[in-house]
Coordinates of C-alpha atoms in Angstrom, one line a residue:
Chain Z
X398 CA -30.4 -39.4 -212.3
X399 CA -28.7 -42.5 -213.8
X400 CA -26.0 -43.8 -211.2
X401 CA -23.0 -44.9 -213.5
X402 CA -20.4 -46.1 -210.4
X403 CA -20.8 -49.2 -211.7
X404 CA -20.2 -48.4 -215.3
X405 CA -17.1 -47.0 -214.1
X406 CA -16.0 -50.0 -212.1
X407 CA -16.2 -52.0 -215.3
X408 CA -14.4 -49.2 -217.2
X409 CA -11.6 -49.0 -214.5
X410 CA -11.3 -52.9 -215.2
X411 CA -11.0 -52.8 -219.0
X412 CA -8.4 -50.5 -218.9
X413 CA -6.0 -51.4 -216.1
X414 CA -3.4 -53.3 -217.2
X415 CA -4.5 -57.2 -217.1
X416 CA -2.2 -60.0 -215.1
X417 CA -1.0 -61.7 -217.8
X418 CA 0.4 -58.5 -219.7
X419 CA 1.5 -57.3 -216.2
X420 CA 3.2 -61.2 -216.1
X421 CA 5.2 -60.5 -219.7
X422 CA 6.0 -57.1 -219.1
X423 CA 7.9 -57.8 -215.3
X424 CA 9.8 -60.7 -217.2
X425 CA 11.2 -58.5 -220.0
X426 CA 11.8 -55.7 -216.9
X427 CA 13.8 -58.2 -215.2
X428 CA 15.7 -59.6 -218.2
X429 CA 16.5 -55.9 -219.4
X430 CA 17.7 -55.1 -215.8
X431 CA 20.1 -58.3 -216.2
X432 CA 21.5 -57.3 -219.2
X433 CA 22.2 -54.3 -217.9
X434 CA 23.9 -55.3 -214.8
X435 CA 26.3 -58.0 -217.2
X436 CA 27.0 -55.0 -219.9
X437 CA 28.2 -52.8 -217.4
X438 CA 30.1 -55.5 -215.2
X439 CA 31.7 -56.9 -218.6
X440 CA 32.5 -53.4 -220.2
X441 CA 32.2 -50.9 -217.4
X442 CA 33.0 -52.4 -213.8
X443 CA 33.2 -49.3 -211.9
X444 CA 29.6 -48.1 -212.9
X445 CA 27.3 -50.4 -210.6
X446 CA 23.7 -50.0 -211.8
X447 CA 20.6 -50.2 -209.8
X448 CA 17.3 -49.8 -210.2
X449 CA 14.0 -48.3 -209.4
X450 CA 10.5 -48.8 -210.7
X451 CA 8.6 -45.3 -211.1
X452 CA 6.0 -43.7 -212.7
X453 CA 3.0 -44.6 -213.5
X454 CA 3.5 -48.1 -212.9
X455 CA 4.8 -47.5 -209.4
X456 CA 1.9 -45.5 -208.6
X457 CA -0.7 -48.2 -209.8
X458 CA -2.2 -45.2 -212.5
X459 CA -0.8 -46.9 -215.4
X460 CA -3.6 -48.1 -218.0
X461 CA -3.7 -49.9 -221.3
X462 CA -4.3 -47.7 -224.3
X463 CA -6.7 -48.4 -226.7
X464 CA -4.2 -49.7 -229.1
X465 CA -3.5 -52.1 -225.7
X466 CA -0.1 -50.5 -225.1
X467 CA 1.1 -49.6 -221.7
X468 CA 4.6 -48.8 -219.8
X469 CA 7.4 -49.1 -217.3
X470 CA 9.7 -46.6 -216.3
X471 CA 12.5 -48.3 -214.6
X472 CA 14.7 -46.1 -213.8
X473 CA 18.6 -46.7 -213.9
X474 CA 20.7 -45.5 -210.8
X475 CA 24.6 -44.8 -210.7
X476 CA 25.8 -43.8 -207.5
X477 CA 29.3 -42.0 -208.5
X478 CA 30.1 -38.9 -210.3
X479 CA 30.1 -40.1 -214.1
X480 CA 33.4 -39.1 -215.8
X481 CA 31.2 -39.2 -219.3
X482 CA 28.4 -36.8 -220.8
X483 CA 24.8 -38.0 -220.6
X484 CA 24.2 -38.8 -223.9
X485 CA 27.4 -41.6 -223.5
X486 CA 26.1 -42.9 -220.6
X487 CA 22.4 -43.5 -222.4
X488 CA 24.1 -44.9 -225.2
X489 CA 25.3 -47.4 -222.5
X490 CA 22.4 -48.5 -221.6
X491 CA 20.7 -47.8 -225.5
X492 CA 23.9 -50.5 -226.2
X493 CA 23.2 -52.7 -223.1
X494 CA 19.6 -53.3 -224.0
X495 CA 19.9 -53.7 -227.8
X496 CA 18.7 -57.0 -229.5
X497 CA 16.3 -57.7 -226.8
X498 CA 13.7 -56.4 -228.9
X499 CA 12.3 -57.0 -232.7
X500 CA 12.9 -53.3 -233.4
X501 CA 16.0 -51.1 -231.9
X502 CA 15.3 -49.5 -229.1
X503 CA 15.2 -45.5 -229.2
X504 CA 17.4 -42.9 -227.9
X505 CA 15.2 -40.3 -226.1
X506 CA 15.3 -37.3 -224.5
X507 CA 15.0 -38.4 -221.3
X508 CA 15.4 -42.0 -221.8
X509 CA 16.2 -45.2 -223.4
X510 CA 13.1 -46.8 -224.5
X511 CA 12.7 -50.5 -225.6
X512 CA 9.3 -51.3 -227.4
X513 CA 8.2 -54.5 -227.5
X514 CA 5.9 -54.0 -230.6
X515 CA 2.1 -54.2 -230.2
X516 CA 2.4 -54.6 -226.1
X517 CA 4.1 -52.7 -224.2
X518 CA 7.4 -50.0 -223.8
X519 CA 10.1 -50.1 -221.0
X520 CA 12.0 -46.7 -220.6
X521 CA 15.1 -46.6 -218.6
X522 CA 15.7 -43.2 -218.0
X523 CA 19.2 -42.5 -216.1
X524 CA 20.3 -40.8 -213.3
X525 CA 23.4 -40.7 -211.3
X526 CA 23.6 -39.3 -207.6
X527 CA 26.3 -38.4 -205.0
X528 CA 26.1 -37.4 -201.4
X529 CA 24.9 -34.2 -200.7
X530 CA 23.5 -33.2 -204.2
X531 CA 20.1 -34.1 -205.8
X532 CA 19.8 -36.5 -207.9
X533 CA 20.5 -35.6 -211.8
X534 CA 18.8 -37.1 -215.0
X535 CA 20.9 -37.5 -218.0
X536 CA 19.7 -35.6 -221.0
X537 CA 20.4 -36.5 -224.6
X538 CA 22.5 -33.6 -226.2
X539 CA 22.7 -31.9 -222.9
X540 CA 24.0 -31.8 -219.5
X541 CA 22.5 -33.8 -216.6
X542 CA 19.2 -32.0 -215.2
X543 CA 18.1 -32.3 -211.2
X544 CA 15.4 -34.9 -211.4
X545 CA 14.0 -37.4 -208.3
X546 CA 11.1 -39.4 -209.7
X547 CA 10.7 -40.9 -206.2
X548 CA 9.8 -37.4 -205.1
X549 CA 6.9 -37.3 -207.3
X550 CA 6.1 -41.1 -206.5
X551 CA 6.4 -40.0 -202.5
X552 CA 3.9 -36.9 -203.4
X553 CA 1.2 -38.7 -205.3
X554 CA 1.6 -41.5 -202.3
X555 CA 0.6 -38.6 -199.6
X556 CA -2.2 -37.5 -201.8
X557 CA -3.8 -40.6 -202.7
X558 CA -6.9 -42.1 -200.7
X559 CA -6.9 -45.7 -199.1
X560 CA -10.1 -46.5 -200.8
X561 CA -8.4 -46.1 -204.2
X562 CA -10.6 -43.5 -205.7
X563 CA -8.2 -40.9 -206.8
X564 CA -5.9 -43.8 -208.7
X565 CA -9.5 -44.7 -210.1
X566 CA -9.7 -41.3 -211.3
X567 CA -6.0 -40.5 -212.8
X568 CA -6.6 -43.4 -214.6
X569 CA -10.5 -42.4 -215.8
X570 CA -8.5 -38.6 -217.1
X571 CA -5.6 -40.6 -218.7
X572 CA -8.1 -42.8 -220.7
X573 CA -9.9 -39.7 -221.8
X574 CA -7.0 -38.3 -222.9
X575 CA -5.7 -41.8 -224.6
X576 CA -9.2 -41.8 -225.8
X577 CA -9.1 -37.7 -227.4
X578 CA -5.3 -37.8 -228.0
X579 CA -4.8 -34.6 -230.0
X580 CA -1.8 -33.8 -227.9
X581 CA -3.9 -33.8 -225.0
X582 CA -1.7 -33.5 -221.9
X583 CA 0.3 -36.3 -220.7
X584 CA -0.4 -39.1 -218.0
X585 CA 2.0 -37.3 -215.9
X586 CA 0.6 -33.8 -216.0
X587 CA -3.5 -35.6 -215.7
X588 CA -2.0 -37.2 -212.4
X589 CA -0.5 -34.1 -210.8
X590 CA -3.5 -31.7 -212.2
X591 CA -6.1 -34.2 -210.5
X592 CA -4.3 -34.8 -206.7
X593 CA -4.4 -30.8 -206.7
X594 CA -8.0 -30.9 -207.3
X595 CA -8.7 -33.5 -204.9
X596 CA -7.3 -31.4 -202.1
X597 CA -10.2 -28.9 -203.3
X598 CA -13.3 -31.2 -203.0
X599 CA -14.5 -34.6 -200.8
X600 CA -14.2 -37.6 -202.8
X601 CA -17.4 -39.2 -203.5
X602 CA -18.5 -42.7 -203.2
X603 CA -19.8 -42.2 -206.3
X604 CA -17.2 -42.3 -208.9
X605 CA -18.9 -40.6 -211.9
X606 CA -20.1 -37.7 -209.4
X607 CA -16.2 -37.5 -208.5
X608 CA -15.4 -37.5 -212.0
X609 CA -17.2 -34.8 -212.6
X610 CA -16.0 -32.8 -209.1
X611 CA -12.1 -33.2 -210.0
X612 CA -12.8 -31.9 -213.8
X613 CA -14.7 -28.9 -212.2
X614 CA -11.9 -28.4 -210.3
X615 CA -9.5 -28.8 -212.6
X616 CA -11.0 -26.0 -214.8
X617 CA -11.1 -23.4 -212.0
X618 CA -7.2 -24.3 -211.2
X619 CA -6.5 -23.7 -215.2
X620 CA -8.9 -20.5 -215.8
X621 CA -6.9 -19.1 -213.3
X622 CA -3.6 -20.2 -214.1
X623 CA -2.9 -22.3 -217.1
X624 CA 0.2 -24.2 -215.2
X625 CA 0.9 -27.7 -214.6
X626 CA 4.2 -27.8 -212.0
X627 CA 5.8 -31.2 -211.5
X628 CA 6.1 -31.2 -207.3
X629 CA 9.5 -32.7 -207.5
X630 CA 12.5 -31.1 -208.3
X631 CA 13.1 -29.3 -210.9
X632 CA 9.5 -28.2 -210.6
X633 CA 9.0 -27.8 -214.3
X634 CA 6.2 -26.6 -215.5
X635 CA 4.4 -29.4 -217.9
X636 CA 2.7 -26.8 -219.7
X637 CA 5.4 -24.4 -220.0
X638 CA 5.5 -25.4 -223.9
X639 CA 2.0 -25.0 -224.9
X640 CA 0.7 -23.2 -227.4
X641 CA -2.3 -21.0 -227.4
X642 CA -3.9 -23.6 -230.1
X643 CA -3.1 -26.5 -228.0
X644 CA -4.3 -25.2 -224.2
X645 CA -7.8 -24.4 -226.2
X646 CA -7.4 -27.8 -227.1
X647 CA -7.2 -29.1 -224.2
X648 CA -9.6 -26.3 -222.2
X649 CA -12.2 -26.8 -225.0
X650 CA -11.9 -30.6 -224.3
X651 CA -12.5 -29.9 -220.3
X652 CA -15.1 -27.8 -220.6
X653 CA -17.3 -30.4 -223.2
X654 CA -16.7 -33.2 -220.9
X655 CA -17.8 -31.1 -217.4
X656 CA -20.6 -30.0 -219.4
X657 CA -21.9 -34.0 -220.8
X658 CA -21.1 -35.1 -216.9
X659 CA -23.3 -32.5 -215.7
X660 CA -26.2 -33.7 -218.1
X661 CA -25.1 -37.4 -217.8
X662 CA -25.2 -37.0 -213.5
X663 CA -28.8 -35.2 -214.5
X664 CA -30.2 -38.3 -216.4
X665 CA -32.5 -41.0 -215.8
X666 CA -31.8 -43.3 -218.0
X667 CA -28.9 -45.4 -217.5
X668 CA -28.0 -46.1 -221.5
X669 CA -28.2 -42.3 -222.4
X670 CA -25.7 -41.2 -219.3
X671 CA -23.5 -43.7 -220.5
X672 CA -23.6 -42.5 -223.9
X673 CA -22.4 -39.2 -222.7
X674 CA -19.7 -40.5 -220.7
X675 CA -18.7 -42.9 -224.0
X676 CA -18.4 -40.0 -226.1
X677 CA -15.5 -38.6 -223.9
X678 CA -14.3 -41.9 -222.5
X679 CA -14.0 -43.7 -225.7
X680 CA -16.0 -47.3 -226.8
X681 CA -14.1 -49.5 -224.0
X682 CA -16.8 -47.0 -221.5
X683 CA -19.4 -49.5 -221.1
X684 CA -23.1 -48.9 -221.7
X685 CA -25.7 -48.9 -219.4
X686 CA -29.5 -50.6 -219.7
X687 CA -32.0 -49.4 -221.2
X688 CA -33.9 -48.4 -218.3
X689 CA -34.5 -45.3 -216.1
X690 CA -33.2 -44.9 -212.6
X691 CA -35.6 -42.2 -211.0
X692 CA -33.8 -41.7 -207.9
X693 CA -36.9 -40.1 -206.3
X694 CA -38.7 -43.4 -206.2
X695 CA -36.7 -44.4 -203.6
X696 CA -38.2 -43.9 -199.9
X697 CA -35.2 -42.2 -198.8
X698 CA -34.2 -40.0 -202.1
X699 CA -37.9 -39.6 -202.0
X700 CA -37.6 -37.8 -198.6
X701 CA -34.3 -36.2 -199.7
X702 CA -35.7 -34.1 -202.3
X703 CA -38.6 -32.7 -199.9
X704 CA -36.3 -32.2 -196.8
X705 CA -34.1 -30.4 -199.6
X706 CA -37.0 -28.2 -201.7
X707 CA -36.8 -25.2 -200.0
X708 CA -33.2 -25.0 -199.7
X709 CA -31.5 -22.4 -202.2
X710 CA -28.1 -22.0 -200.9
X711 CA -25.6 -19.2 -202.6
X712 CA -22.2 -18.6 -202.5
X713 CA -20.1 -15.1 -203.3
Chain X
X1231 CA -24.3 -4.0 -184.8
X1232 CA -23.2 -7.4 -182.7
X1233 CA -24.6 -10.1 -181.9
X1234 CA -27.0 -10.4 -179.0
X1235 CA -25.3 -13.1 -177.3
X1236 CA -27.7 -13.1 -174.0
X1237 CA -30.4 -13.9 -176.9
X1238 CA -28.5 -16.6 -178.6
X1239 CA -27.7 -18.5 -175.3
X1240 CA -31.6 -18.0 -174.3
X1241 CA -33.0 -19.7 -177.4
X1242 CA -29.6 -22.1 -177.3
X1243 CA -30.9 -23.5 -174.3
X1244 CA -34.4 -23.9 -175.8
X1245 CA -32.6 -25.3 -179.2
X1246 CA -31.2 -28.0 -177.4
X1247 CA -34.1 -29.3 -175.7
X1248 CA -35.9 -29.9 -179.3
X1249 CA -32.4 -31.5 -180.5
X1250 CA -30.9 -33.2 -177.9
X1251 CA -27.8 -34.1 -180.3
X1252 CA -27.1 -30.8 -180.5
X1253 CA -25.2 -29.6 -177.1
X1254 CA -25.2 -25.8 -175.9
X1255 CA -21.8 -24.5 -174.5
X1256 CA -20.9 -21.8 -172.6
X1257 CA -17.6 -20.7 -171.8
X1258 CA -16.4 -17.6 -169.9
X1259 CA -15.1 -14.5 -172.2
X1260 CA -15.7 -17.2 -175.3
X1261 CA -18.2 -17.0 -177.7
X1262 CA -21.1 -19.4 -177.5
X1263 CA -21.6 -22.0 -179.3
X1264 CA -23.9 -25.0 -180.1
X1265 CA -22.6 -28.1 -181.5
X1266 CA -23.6 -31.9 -182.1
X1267 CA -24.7 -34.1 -185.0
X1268 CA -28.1 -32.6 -186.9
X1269 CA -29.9 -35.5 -187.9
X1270 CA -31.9 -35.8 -190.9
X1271 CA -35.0 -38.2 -190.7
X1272 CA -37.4 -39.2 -193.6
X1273 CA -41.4 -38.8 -192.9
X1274 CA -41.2 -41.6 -190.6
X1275 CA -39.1 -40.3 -188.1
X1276 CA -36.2 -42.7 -189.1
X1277 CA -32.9 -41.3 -189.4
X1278 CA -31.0 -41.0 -193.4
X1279 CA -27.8 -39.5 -191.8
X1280 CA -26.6 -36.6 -189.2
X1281 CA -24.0 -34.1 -190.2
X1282 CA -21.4 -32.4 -187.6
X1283 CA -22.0 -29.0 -187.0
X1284 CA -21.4 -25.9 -184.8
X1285 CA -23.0 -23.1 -184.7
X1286 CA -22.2 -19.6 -183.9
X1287 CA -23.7 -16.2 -182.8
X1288 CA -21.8 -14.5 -185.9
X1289 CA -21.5 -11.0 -186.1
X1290 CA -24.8 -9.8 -185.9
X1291 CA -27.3 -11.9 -184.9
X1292 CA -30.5 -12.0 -185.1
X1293 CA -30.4 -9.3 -187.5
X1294 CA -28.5 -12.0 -189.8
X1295 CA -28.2 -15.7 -189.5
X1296 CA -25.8 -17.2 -187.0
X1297 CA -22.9 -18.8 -188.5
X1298 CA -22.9 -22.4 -189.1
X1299 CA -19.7 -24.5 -189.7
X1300 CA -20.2 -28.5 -190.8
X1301 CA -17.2 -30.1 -188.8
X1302 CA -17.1 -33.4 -189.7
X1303 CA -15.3 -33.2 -193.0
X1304 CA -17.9 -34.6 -195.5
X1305 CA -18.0 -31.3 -197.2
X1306 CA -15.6 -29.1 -198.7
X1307 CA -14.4 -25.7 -197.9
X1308 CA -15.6 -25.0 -201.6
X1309 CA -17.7 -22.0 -202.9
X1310 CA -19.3 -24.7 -205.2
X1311 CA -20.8 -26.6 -202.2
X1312 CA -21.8 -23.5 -200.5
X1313 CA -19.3 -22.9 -198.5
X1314 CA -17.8 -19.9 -197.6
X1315 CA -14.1 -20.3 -198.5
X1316 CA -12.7 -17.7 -196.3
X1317 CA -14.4 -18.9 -192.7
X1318 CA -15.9 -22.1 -194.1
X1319 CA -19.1 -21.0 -192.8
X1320 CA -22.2 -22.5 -194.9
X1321 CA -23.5 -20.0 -197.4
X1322 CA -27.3 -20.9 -196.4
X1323 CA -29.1 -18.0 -198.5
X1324 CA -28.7 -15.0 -200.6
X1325 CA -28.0 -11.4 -199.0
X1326 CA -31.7 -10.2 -199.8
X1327 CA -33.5 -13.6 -199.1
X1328 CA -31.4 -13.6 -195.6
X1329 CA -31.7 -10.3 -194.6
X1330 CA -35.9 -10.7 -195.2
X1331 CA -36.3 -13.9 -192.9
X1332 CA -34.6 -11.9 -190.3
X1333 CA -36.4 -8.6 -190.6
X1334 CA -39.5 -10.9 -190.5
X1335 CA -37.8 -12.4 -187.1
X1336 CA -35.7 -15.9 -186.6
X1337 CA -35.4 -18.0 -183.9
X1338 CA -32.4 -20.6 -183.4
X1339 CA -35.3 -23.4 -183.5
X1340 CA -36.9 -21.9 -186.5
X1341 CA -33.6 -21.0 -188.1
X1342 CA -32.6 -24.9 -187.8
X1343 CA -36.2 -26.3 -189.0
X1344 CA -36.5 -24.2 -191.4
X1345 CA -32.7 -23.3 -193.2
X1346 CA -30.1 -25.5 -191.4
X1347 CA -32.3 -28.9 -192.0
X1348 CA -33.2 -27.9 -196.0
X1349 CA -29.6 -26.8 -196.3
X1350 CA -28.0 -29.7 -195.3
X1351 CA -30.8 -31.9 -197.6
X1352 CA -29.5 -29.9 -200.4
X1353 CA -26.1 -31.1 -199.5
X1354 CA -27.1 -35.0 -199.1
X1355 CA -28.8 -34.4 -202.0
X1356 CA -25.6 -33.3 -203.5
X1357 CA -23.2 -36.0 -201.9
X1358 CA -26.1 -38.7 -203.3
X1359 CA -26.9 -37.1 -206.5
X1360 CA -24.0 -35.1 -207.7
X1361 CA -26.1 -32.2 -207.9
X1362 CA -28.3 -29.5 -205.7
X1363 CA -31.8 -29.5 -206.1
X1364 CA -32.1 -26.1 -206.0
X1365 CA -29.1 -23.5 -205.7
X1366 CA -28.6 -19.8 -206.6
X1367 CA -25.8 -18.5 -208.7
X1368 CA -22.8 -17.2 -206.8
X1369 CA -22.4 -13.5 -206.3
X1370 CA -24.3 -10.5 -207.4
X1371 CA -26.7 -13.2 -210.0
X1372 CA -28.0 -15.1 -207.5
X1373 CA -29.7 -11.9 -205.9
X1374 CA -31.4 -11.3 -208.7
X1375 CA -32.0 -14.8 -209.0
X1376 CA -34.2 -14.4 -205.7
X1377 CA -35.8 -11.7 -206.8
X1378 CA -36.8 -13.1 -209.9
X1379 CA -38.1 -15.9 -208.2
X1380 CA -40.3 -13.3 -205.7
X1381 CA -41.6 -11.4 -208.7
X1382 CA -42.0 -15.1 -210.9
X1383 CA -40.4 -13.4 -213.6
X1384 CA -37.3 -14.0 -215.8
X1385 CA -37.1 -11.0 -216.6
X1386 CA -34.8 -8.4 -215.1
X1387 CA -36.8 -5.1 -216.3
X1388 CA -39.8 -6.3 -214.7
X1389 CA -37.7 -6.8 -211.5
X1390 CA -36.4 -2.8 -211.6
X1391 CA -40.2 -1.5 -212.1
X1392 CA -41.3 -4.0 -209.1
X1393 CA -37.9 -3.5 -206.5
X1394 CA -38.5 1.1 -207.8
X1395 CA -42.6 0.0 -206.6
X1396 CA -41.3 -1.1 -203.3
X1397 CA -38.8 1.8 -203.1
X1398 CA -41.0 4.5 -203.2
X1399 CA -43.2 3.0 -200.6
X1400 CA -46.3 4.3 -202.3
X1401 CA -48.9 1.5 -203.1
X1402 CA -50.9 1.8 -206.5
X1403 CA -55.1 1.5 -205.8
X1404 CA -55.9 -2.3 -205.5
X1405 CA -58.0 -2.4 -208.2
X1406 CA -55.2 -0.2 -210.3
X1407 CA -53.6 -3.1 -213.5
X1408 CA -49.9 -4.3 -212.1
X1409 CA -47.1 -2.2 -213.2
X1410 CA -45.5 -5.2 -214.7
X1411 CA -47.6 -5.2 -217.7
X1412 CA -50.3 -8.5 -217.2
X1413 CA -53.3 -7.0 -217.1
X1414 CA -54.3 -8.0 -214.1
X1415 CA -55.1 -5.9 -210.8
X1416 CA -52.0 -5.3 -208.8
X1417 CA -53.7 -6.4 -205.4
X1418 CA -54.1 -9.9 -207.1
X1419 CA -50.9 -9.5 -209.2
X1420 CA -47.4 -8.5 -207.5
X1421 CA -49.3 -6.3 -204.5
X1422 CA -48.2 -9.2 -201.9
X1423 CA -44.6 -9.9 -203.6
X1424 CA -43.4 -6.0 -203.3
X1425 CA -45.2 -5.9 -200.1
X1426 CA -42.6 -8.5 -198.7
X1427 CA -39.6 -7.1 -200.3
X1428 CA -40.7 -3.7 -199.2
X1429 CA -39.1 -4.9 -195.7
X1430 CA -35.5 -4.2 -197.3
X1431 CA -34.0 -0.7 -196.0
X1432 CA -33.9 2.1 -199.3
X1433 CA -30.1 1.7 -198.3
X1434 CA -30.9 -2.3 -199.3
X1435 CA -32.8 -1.7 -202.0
X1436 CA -30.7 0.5 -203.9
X1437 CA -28.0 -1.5 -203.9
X1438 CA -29.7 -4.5 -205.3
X1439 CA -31.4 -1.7 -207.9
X1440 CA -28.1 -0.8 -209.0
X1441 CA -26.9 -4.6 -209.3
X1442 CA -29.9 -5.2 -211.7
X1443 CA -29.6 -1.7 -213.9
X1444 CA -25.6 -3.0 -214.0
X1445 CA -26.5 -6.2 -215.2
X1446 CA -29.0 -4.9 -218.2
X1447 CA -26.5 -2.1 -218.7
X1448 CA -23.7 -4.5 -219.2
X1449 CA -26.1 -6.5 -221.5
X1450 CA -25.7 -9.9 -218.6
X1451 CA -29.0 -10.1 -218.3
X1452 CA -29.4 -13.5 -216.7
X1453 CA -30.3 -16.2 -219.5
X1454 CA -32.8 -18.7 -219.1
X1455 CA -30.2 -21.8 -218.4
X1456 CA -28.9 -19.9 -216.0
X1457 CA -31.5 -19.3 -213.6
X1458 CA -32.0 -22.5 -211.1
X1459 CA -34.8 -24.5 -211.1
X1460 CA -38.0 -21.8 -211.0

């Protein structure tokens, strides 16, 4: 019965995203937003941007893939009705942030996204808002959408634990699914599926056993209904688009790694429950001694296991 | 049925005494209660931890357990941890294993020594572990679960011949060989096994008969990996 906290501790430390990549990518955040703020002011005065970290970075669940990417979504604010289509006023920004970076920046759906090659990505998705109306996205090759990121941010805030362990754990799903890829669900959908399942169960002290608790949950949630709604307006469903080949995917994926947590939480010894945690977790999962933990050595596990033997519970 | 409250507050008040943590309250046109912090103590006497509980006549009592509710938060309202999800009452024991320790006769101090205390261990051993040492499967499996465990089989025709043996409340000769096929006499085979189940009502019995003819009929016969820990 192999206590991997610490393995996960170590885990949680190799993939967070390290000071001095945190360091370069706030400089090139502020040096976009300031080329932004002169483009508009030198070629459109009466839009005024401003700006708002979100995402993944704002909720401290962003992690470094294992090519050693990560992101920023800084999101740009107009406050006025805009008097052009979305797609212009992305090309704005797509024209305000060009030749900051090696390689062009890209004109996505939802965004403007400037890679800065072998490091990092900052997306600038746009919004506008005005008084008494939501706020709105803009949308390549479509109107504007009701969107509020901050809603989300302000949702996942509510939900999250003081002691941490529920960031510990978006960011333990998002490297599994960094580590499978294999259109495994985004960072975004992993963070919403697991703040639901954590108003199911207690979080445990024990990260691995928590782990294992939120996937649990996360399967019963998805058996029953295979739906992942952002809680934030427009309350799209993330898995609206799924096809049946990818939600096995992803289910089949689930239900391998509950089942290697279960035998990994069963073990003794600490290098084989890491090995079962690797294989889902990817090589950057550190591995445990060589050496058994027998929790019922200990005087008090020891005592533990008696008080509990003749204790069957059931459920219905 | 309902419960016999003059009963509970009687052995309440004698509870209390053994566990002084535990406090018995009584409250005009309520329901009684008991409620405190159950501590758990290793061989030595020393305390591991104390849970929050209270504890309640339920519906029937003693004819079933009383209800007990952990109040302190450390456990879920979750079917996986044993917890009833519509009261959030703790599911301490299967239907048939239940109704048996109360035919056989409970008392609130023997009901907390000897099901409360193990219950919550299983559920420290749970929070510590990540797993229960022992646990039945939920719903109509982890009847036959018990059974099977009674009759120290795994397997589930076995379990029909022995639950029909207690049903027709006929015993074979001592020295006549088991009906479950060992070769051995039933008196030193099954005889005290069917004996104890032999307590359930027919009403009892042939509902958990047609659970187990359901499950071979459907071909769910319980697998090996599926049966806890016997």
């Amino acid at each position: 019965m192999a206590n991997c906290d610490h393995l996960f501790s170590k885990y949680n430390d190799e993939i967070r995203i390290g000071s001095k990549k945190n360091g370069r990518m706030m400089d090139s955040k502020n040096a976009l937003r300031k080329r932004i703020r002169k483009w508009f002011k030198d070629n459109h005065p009466e839009y005024e941007p401003k700006f708002f970290i979100q995402g993944s970075y704002k909720m401290k669940t962003g992690i470094r893939t294992k090519d050693d990417i990560c992101d920023l979504d800084d999101g740009v604010y107009f406050f006025r009705k805009p008097d052009v289509t979305g797609t212009t006023l992305q090309g704005w920004i797509w024209d305000a942030v060009n030749g900051y970076t090696d390689t062009d920046p890209e004109h996505r759906k939802k965004c403007i996204r400037s890679i800065f090659a072998g490091d990092y990505e900052i997306d600038h998705p746009v919004y506008y808002k005005i008084d008494g109306a939501p706020y709105r996205i803009a949308v390549k090759d479509a109107e504007f959408e009701d969107s509020d990121p901050k809603e989300m941010v302000d949702w996942f805030n509510k939900k999250k634990d003081k002691e941490g362990r529920l960031i510990a754990q978006v960011m333990n799903l998002k490297g599994w699914c960094d580590h499978k890829r294999n259109k495994m669900p985004s960072g975004l959908a992993m963070t919403i599926l697991a703040s639901n399942a954590k108003s199911k169960i207690v979080l445990n002290e024990r990260a691995d056993i928590t782990l294992r608790d939120i996937l649990k949950e996360i399967k019963k949630a998805l058996d029953n209904k295979f739906e992942c709604i952002v809680p934030a307006v427009p309350g799209d469903d993330l898995f609206a688009s799924y096809d049946q080949t990818r939600k096995n995917n992803f289910m089949d994926a689930l239900s391998d790694f509950i089942s290697d947590a279960d035998k990994a939480l069963q073990e003794d010894n600490e290098l084989t429950a890491s090995k079962l945690w690797r294989k889902h977790l990817g090589d950057r999962f550190p591995l445990g001694e060589d050496k058994q933990q027998n929790q019922s050595q200990t005087r008090v596990n020891s005592a533990i296991i008696t008080g509990a033997a003749t204790s069957n519970p059931w459920g219905k | 049925m309902s419960a016999d409250l003059s009963l509970f507050n009687r052995e309440a008040a004698l509870l209390v005494q053994q566990y002084p943590e535990l406090e018995h309250v009584m409250i005009k046109g309520k329901i009684p209660f008991v409620h405190g912090q159950l501590l758990l103590k290793d061989e030595a006497g020393d305390v591991i931890t104390e849970y929050s509980i209270r504890m309640e006549p339920g519906p029937d009592y003693p004819n079933w357990f009383p209800w007990v509710f952990e109040t302190g938060g450390r456990i879920p309202i979750n079917i996986d941890w044993h917890i009833f999800e519509n009261k959030g009452n703790c599911c301490i024991a299967s239907a048939p294993e239940e109704a048996l320790i109360c035919r056989k006769g409970i008392t609130l101090t023997s009901f907390v020594r000897f099901q409360v205390i193990p219950y919550f261990f299983n559920q420290l051993h749970r929070e510590r572990m990540g797993f229960f040492l022992n646990e039945r499967s939920h719903g109509n499996l982890g009847h036959l679960e018990f059974f099977m465990e009674e009759f120290e089989t795994k397997d589930l025709s076995i379990v029909i011949k022995l639950l029909n043996e207690a049903r027709s409340r006929k015993e074979p000769k001592s020295n006549s060989r088991c009906i479950c096929g060992s070769k051995r006499k039933y008196q030193k085979c099954h005889r005290p096994a069917v004996r104890k189940i032999a307590a359930l009502t027919n009403m009892e019995l042939d509902h958990y008969l047609k659970i187990a003819n359901d499950f071979i009929r459907d071909r769910k016969v319980p697998k090996e990996e599926s049966i806890t820990n016997f």
